[in-house]
Short mmCIF file of C-alpha atoms and ligand atoms in Angstrom, two decimals:
data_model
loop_
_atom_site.label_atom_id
_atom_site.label_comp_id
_atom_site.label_asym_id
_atom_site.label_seq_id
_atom_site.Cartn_x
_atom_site.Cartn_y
_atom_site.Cartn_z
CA UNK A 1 -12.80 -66.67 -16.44
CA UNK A 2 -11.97 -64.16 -13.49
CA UNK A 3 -14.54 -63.31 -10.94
CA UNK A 4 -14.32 -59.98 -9.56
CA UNK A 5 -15.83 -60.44 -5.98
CA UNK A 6 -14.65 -57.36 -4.78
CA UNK A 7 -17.76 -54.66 -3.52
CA UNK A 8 -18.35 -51.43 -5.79
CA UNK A 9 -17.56 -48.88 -3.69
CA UNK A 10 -20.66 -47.03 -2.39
CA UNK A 11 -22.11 -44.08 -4.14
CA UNK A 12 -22.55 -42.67 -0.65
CA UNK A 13 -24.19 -43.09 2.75
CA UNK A 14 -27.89 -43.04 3.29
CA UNK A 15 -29.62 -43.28 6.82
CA UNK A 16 -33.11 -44.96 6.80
CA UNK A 17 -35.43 -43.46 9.96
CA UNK A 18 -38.55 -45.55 10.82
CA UNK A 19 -39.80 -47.04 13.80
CA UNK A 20 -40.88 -49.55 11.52
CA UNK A 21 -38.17 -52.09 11.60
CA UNK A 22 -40.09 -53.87 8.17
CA UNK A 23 -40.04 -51.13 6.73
CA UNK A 24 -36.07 -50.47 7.21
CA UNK A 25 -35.12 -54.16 6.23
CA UNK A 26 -37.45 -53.86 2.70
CA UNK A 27 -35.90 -50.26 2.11
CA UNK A 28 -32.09 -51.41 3.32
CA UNK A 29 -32.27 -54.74 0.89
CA UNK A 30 -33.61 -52.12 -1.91
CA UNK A 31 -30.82 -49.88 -0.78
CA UNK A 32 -27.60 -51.77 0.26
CA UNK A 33 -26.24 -53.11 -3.22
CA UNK A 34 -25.39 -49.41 -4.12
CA UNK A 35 -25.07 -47.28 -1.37
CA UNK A 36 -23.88 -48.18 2.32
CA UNK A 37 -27.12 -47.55 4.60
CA UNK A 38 -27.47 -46.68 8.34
CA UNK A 39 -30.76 -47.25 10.30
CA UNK A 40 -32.65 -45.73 13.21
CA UNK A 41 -35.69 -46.64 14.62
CA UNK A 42 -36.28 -43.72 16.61
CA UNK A 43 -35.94 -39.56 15.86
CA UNK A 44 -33.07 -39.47 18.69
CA UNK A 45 -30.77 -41.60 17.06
CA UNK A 46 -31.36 -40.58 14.10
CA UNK A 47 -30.32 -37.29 15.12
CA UNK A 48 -26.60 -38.68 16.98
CA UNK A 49 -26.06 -40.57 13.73
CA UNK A 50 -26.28 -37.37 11.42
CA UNK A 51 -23.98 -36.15 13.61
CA UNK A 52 -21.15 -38.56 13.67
CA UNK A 53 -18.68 -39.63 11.12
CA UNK A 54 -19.19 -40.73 8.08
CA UNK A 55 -21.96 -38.29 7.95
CA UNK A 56 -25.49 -39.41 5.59
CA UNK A 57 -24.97 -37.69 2.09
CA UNK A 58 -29.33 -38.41 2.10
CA UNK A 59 -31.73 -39.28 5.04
CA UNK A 60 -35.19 -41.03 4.27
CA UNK A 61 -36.91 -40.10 6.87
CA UNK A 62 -40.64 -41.54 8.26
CA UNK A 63 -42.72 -38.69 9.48
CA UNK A 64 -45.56 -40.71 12.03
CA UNK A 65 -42.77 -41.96 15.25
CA UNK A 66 -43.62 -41.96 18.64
CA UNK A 67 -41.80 -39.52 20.87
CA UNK A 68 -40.27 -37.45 17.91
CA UNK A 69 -42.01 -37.16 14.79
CA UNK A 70 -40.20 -36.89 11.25
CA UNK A 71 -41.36 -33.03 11.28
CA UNK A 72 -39.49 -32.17 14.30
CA UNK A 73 -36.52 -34.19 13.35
CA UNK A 74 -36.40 -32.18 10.35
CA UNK A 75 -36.89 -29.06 12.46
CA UNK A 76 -33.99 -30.14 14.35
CA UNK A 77 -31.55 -31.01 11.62
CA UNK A 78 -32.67 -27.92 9.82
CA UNK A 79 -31.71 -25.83 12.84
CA UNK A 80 -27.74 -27.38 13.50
CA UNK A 81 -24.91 -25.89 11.00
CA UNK A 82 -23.52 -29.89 11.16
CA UNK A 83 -26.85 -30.97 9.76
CA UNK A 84 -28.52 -28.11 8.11
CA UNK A 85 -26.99 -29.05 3.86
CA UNK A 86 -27.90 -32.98 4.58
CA UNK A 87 -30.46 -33.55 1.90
CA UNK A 88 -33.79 -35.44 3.41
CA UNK A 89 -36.72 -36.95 1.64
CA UNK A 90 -39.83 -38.07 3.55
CA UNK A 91 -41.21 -41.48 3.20
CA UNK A 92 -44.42 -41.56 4.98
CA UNK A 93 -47.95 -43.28 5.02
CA UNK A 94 -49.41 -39.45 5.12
CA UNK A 95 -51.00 -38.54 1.74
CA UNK A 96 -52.43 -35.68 1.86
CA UNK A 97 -51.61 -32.23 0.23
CA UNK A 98 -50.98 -30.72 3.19
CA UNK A 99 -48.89 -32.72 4.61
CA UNK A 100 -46.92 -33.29 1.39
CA UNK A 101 -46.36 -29.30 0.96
CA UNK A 102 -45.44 -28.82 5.12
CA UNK A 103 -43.12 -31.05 4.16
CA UNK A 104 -41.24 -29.31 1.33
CA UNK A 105 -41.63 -26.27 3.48
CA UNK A 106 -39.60 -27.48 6.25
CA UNK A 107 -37.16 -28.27 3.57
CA UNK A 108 -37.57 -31.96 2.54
CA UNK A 109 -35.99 -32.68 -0.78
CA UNK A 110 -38.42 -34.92 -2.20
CA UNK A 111 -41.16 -36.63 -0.76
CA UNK A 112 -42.82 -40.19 -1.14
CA UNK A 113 -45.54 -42.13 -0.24
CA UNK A 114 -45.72 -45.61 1.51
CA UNK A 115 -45.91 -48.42 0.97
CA UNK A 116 -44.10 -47.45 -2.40
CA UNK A 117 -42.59 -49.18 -5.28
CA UNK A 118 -38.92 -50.25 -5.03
CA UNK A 119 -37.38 -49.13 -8.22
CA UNK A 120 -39.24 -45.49 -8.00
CA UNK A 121 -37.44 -45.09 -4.16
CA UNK A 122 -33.83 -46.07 -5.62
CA UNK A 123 -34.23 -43.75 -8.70
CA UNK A 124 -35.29 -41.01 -6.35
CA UNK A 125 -32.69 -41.54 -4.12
CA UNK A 126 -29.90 -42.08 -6.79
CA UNK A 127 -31.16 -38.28 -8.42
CA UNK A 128 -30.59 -36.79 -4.58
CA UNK A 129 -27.53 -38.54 -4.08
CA UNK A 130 -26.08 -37.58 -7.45
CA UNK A 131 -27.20 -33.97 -6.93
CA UNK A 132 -25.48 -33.99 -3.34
CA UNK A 133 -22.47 -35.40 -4.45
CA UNK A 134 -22.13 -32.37 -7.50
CA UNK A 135 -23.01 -29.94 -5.00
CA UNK A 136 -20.29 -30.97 -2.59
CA UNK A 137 -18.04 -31.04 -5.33
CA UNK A 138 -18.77 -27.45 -6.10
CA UNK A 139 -18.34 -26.66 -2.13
CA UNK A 140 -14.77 -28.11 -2.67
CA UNK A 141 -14.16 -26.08 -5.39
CA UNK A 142 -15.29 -22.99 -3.82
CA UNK A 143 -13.33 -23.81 -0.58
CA UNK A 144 -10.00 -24.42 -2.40
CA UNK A 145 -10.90 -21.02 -4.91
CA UNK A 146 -11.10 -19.18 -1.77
CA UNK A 147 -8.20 -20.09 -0.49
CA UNK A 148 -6.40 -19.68 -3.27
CA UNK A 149 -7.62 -16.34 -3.68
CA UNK A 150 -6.96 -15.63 0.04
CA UNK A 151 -3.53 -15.97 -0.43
CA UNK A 152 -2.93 -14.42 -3.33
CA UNK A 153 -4.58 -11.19 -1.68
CA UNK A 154 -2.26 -11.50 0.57
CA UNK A 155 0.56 -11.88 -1.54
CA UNK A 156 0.02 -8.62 -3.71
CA UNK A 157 -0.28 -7.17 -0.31
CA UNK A 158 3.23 -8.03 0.41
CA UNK A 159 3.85 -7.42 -3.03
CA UNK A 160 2.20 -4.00 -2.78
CA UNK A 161 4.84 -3.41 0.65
CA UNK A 162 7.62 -4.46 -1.12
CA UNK A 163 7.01 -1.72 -3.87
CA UNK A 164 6.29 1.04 -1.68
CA UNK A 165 9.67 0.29 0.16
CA UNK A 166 11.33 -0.12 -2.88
CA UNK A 167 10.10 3.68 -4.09
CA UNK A 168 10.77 5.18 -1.07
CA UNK A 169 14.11 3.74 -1.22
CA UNK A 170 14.37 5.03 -5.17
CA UNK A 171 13.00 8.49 -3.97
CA UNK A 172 15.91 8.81 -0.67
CA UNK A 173 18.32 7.65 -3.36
CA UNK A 174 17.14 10.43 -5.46
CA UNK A 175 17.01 13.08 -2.61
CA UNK A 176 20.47 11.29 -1.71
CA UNK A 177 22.06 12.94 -4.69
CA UNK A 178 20.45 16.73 -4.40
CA UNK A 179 21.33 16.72 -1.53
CA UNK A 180 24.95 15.38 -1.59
CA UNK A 181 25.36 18.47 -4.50
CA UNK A 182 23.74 20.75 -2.15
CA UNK A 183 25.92 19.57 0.98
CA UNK A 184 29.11 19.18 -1.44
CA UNK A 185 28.96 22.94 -2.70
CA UNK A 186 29.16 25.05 0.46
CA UNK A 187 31.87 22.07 2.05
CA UNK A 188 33.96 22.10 -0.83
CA UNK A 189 34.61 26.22 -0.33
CA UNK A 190 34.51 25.83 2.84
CA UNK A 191 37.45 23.81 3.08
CA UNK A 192 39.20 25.66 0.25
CA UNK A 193 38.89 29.02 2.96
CA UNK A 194 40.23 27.37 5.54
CA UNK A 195 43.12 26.52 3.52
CA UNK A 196 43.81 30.01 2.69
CA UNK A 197 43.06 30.97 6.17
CA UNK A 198 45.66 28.67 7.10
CA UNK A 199 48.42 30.42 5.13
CA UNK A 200 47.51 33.68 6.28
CA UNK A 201 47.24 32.66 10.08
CA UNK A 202 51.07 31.59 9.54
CA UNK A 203 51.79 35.14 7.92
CA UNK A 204 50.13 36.99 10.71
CA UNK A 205 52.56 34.89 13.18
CA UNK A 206 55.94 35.17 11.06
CA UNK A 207 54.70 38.82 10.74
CA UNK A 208 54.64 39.27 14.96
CA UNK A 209 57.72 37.13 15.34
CA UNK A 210 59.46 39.63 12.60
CA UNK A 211 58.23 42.84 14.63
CA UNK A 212 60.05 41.28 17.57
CA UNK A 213 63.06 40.42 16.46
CA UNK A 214 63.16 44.19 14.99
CA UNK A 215 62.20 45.60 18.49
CA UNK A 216 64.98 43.84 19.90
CA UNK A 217 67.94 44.77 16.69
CA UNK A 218 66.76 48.16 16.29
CA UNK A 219 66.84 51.03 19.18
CA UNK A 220 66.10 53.64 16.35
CA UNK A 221 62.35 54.27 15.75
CA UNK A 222 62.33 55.60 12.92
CA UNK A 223 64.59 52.78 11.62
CA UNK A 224 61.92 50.27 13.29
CA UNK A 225 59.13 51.98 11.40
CA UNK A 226 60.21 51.64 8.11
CA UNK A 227 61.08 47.79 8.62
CA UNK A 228 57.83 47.28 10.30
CA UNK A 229 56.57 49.14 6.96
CA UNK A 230 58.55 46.75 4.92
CA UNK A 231 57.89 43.90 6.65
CA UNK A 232 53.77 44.54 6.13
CA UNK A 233 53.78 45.70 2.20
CA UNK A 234 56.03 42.08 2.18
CA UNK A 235 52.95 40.58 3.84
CA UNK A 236 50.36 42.25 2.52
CA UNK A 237 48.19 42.84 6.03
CA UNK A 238 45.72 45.46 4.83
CA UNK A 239 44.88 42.34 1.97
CA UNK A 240 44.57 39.81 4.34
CA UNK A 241 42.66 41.63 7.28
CA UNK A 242 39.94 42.61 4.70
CA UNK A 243 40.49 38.60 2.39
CA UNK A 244 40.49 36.94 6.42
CA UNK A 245 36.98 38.55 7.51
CA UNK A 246 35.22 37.49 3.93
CA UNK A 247 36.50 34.10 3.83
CA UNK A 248 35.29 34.08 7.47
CA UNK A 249 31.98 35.44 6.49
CA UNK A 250 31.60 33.48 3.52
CA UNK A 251 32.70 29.76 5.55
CA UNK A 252 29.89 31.06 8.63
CA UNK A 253 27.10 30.86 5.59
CA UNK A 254 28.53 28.04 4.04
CA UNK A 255 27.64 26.47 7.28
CA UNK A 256 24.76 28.01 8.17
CA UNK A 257 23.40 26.36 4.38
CA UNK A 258 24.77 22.86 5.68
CA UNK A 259 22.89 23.43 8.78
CA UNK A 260 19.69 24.36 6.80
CA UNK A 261 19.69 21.40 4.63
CA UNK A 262 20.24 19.42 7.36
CA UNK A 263 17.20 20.62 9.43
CA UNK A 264 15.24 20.37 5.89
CA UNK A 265 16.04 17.17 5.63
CA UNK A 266 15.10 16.12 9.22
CA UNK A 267 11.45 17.88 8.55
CA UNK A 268 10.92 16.37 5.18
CA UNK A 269 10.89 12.81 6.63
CA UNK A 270 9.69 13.51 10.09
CA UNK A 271 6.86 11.95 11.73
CA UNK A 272 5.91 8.19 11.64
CA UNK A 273 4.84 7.41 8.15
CA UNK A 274 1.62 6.09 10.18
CA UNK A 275 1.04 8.74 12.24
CA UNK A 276 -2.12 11.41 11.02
CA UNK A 277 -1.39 14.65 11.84
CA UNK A 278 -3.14 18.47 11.27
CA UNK A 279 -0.97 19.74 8.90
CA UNK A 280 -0.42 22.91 7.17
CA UNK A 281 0.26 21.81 3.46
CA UNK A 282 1.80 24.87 2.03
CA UNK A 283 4.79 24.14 4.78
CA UNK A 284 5.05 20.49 3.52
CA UNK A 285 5.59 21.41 -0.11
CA UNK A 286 7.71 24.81 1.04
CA UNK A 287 9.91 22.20 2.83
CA UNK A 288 9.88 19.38 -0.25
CA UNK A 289 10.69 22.62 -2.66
CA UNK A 290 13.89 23.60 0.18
CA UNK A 291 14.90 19.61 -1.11
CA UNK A 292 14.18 20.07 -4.34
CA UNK A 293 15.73 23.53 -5.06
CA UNK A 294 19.24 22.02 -5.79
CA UNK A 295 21.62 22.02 -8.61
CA UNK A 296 20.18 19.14 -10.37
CA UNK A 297 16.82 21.44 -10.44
CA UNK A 298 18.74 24.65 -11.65
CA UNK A 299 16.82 24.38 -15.44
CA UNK A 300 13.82 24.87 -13.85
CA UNK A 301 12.57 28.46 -12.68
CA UNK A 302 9.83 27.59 -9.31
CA UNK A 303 6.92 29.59 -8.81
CA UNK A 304 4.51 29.51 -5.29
CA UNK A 305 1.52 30.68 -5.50
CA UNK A 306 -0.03 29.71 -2.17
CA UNK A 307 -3.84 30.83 -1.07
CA UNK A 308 -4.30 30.37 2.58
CA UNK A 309 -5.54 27.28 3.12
CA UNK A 310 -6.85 25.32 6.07
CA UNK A 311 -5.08 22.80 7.55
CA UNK A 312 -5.67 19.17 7.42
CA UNK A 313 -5.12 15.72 8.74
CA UNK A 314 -2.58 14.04 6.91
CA UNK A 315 0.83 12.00 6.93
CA UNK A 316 2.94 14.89 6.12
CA UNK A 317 5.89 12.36 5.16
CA UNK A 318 4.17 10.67 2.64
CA UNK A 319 2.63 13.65 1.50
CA UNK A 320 6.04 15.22 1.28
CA UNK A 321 7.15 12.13 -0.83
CA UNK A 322 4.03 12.78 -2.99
CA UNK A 323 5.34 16.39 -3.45
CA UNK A 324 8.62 15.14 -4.46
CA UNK A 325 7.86 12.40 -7.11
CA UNK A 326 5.82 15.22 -9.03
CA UNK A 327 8.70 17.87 -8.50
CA UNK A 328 11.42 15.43 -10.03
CA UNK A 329 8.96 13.95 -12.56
CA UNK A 330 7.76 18.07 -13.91
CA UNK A 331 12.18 18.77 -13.66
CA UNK A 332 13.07 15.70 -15.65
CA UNK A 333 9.83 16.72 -18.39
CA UNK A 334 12.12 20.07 -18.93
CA UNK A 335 14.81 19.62 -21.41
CA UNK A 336 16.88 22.48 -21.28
CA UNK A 337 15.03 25.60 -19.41
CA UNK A 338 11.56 26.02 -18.32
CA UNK A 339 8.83 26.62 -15.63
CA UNK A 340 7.41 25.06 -12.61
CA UNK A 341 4.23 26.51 -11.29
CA UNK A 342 2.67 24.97 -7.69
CA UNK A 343 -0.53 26.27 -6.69
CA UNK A 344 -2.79 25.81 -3.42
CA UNK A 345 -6.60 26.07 -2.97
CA UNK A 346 -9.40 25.17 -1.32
CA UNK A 347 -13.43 25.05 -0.71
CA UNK A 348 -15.31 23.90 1.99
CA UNK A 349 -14.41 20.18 1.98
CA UNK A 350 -11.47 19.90 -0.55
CA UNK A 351 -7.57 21.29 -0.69
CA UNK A 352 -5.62 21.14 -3.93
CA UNK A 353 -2.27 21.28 -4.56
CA UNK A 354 -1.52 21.96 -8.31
CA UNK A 355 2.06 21.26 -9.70
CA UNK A 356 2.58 21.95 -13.22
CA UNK A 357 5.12 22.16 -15.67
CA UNK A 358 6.20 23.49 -19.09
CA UNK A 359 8.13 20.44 -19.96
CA UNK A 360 7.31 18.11 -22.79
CA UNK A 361 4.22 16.60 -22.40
CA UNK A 362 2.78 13.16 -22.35
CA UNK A 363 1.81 11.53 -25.32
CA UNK A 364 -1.43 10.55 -25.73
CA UNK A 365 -1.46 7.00 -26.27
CA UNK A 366 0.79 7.19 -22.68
CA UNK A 367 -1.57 8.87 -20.46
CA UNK A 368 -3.78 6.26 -19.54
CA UNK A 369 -0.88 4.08 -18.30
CA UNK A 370 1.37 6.61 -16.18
CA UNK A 371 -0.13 5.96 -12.56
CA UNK A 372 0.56 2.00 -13.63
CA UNK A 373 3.29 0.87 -11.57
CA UNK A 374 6.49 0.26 -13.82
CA UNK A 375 5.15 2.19 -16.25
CA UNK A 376 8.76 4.33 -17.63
CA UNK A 377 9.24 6.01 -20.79
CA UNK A 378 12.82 6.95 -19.09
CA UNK A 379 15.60 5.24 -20.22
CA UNK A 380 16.30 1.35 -19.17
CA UNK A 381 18.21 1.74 -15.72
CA UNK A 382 17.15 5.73 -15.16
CA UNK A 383 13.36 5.87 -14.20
CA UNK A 384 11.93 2.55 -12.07
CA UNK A 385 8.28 3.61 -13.43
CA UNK A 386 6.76 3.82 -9.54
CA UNK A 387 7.05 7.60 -8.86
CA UNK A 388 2.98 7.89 -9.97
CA UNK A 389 1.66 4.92 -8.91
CA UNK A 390 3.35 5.19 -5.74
CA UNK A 391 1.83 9.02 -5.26
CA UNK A 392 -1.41 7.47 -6.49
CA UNK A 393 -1.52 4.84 -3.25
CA UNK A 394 -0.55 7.52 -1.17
CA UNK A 395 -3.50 9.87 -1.96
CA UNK A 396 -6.53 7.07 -2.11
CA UNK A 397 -5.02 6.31 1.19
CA UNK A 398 -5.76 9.94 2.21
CA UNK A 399 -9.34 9.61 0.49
CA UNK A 400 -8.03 12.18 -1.95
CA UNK A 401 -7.64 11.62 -6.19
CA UNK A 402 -4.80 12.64 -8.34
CA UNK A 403 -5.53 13.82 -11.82
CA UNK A 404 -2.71 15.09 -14.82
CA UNK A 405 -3.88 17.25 -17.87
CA UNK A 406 -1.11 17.41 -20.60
CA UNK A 407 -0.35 18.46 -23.69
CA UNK A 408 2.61 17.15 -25.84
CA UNK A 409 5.17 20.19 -26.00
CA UNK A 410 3.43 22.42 -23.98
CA UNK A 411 3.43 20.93 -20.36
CA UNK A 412 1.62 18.72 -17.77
CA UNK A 413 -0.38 20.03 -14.81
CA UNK A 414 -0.87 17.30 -11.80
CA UNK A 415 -3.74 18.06 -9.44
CA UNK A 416 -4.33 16.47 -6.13
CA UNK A 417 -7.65 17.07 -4.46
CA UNK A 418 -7.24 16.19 -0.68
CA UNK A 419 -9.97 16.26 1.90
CA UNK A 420 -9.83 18.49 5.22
CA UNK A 421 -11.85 16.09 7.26
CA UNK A 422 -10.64 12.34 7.58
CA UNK A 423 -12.83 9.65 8.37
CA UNK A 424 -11.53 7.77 11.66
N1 ATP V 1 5.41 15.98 -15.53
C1 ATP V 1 5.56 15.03 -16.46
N2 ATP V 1 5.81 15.37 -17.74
C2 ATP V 1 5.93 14.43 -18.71
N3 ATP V 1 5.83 13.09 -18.50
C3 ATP V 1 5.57 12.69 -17.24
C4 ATP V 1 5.43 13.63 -16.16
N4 ATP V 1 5.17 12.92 -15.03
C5 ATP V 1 5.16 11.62 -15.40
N5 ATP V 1 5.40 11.48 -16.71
C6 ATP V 1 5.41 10.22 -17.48
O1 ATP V 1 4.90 9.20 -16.65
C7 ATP V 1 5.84 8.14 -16.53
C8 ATP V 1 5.70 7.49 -15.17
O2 ATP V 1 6.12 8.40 -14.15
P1 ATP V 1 6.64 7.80 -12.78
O3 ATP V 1 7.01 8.93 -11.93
O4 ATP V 1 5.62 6.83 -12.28
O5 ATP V 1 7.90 6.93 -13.21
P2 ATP V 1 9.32 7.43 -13.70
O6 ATP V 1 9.47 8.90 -13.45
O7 ATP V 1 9.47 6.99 -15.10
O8 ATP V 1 10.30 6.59 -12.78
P3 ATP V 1 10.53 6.80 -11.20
O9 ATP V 1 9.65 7.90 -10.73
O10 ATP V 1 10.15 5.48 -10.59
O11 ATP V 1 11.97 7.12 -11.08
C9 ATP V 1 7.18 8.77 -16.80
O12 ATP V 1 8.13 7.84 -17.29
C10 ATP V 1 6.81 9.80 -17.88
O13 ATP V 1 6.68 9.20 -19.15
MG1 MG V 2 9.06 9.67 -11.48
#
């Protein structure tokens, strides 16, 4: 038959305090088959060895020493963040009640009396070590749960980046393309009148070099009149001097609307996108509208009504971008023709800005799931679903709410309540 000789591995590490060296041998025999046991005869060292490595999961500790007594040992483990969670029981020759309960108030686990019986000490001590050894477990649970949840806070963070840069590269896209039609309309006559202007420019030339060569073949004036006549009914210069000065006029708007758009543009995204600034919110949404008023927009008929209102401290770009996603959400709500109200307010602490539509609605079963990011009822590859929720992130950062009232058929109103003050 095989002999196993090999040592159980301890249930855990107990240090023994008494100056009583009898005392330490009985308890260490008692002790030593189950657990691995450190001594110390004095408070001292019984205070470097609960400091070092492998630290006591349970010290039994005798309260009557010389120099140090067990009470101010405790005091001193209780008062150390190394020491403070190591369980302690007192073994001590002190019966009374009041020494028993100043005991348990400095924080003693348990607390026996010598001389004591054997088998009660090791059942004592195998409850405290079990109970030690479950409530390090849970610390290691709650350690690695922290962490864990640590990093996935900081994950939806980046997650939460990574969406915002992905909507405001969805929203330029969208701006992209107004603004391309806007650009593209005033270019594309543009170029078409300096085409024309082109052809005339030559006429006006072969038109001098034709009253030249008559000046030079004809001495008679009256002769050189009526070629000169013929030679400008052939041309047609009473047409083109008045066609030259409108397609002049017409190519100076043309760029003056290019130039606009441009400028728009540059005010719609200026500022850092971190940087709070007083702002006047009736210009932020006149310049959004300025980006938004473009052909793809042309169903819908846009209607300010502005009340003066304060201003307040804001990021004006993401506010802008705000502005937009509801602007391009009411458009694409209107099928074939309808209405866009905005309206501004305010009262003493609060501004709103009030952007509604006479589109089709939102259904009832969809409203509680539209600020939800990827929430789309657009078609697979037209609407990304992060307009809202985007707008919604945007607003709680400016300590503001966003609210929509709708009614299928009739329209949607979106209301964002913004505070004049900020916080630092
Ligand atoms: N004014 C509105 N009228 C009707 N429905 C709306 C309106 N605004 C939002 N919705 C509904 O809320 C949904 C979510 O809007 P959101 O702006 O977040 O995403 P999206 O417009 O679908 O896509 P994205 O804005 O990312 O291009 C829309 O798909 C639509 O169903
Ligand atoms: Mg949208």
């Amino acid at each position: 038959m095989a002999v196993d000789n090999a040592k159980p591995e301890p249930l855990g590490t107990i240090l023994l305090v008494d100056d009583d060296s009898i005392n330490l041998t009985v308890f260490g025999q008692c002790l030593a088959p189950r657990y691995s046991v450190l001594a110390a005869t004095s408070g001292g060292r019984a205070l470097e060895i609960a400091c070092a490595t492998p630290k006591p999961d349970l010290i039994l500790l005798d309260i009557m020493m010389p120099e140090m007594d067990g009470y101010e040992v405790m005091g001193k483990l209780k008062e150390s963040p190394e020491t403070r969670d190591i369980p302690v029981i007192f073994v001590t020759a002190l019966t009374s009640d009041l020494d028993e309960s100043r005991g348990f108030a400095l924080g003693a686990v348990d607390y026996i009396y010598k001389p004591c019986n054997l088998a009660i000490l090791s059942a004592r001590v195998g409850t405290q070590i079990e109970l030690k050894k479950a409530r390090d477990r849970l610390q290691d649970q709650n350690t690695y749960l922290e962490t864990e949840l640590e990093k996935r806070l900081r994950e939806n963070q980046l997650i939460q980046l990574e969406l915002l840069e992905a909507e405001k590269l969805a929203a330029v896209g969208q701006l992209a393309a107004g603004v391309a039609h806007e650009i593209n309309n005033p270019l594309g006559f543009i170029y078409s009148n300096f085409n024309t202007l082109q052809t005339y420019n030559r006429d006006i030339f072969d038109l001098l070099d034709a009253y030249e060569r008559c000046v030079g073949e004809t001495p008679d004036a009256a002769e050189l009149m009526q070629k000169i006549q013929h030679l400008k009914a052939e041309k047609e210069l009473d047409f083109l001097r008045n066609d030259m000065n409108e397609l002049l006029t017409e190519s100076r708007d043309g760029l003056a609307r290019v130039r606009d758009i441009i400028q728009n543009l540059q005010q719609f995204a200026e500022g850092n996108d971190n940087e709070w600034q007083l702002t006047d919110i009736n210009k932020c949404l006149d310049i959004t509208l300025s980006i938004f008023a473009n052909g793809q927009n042309a169903h819908c008929t846009i209607h300010r009504d502005f009340a003066d209102i304060p201003a307040a401290r804001c990021l004006p770009a993401r506010l802008n971008q705000v502005f937009l996603s509801l602007l391009v959400n009411a458009s694409q709500a209107i099928d074939t023709a309808g209405d866009i109200v905005i309206r501004t307010g305010h009262d003493r602490q609060q501004i709103w800005v009030e952007i509604a539509d006479t589109g089709h609605g939102i259904a009832q079963e969809h409203l509680p799931h539209i600020f939800e990011p990827f929430f789309t009822t657009r078609p697979p590859g037209k609407g990304i679903g992060l307009g809202l929720s985007t707008a919604q992130s945007i607003v709680r950062a400016h300590h503001g709410k966003i609210e929509v009232c709708s009614e299928p058929n009739r329209g949607s109103t979106f209301t964002i309540r913004l505070p004049i003050q900020q916080a630092d």
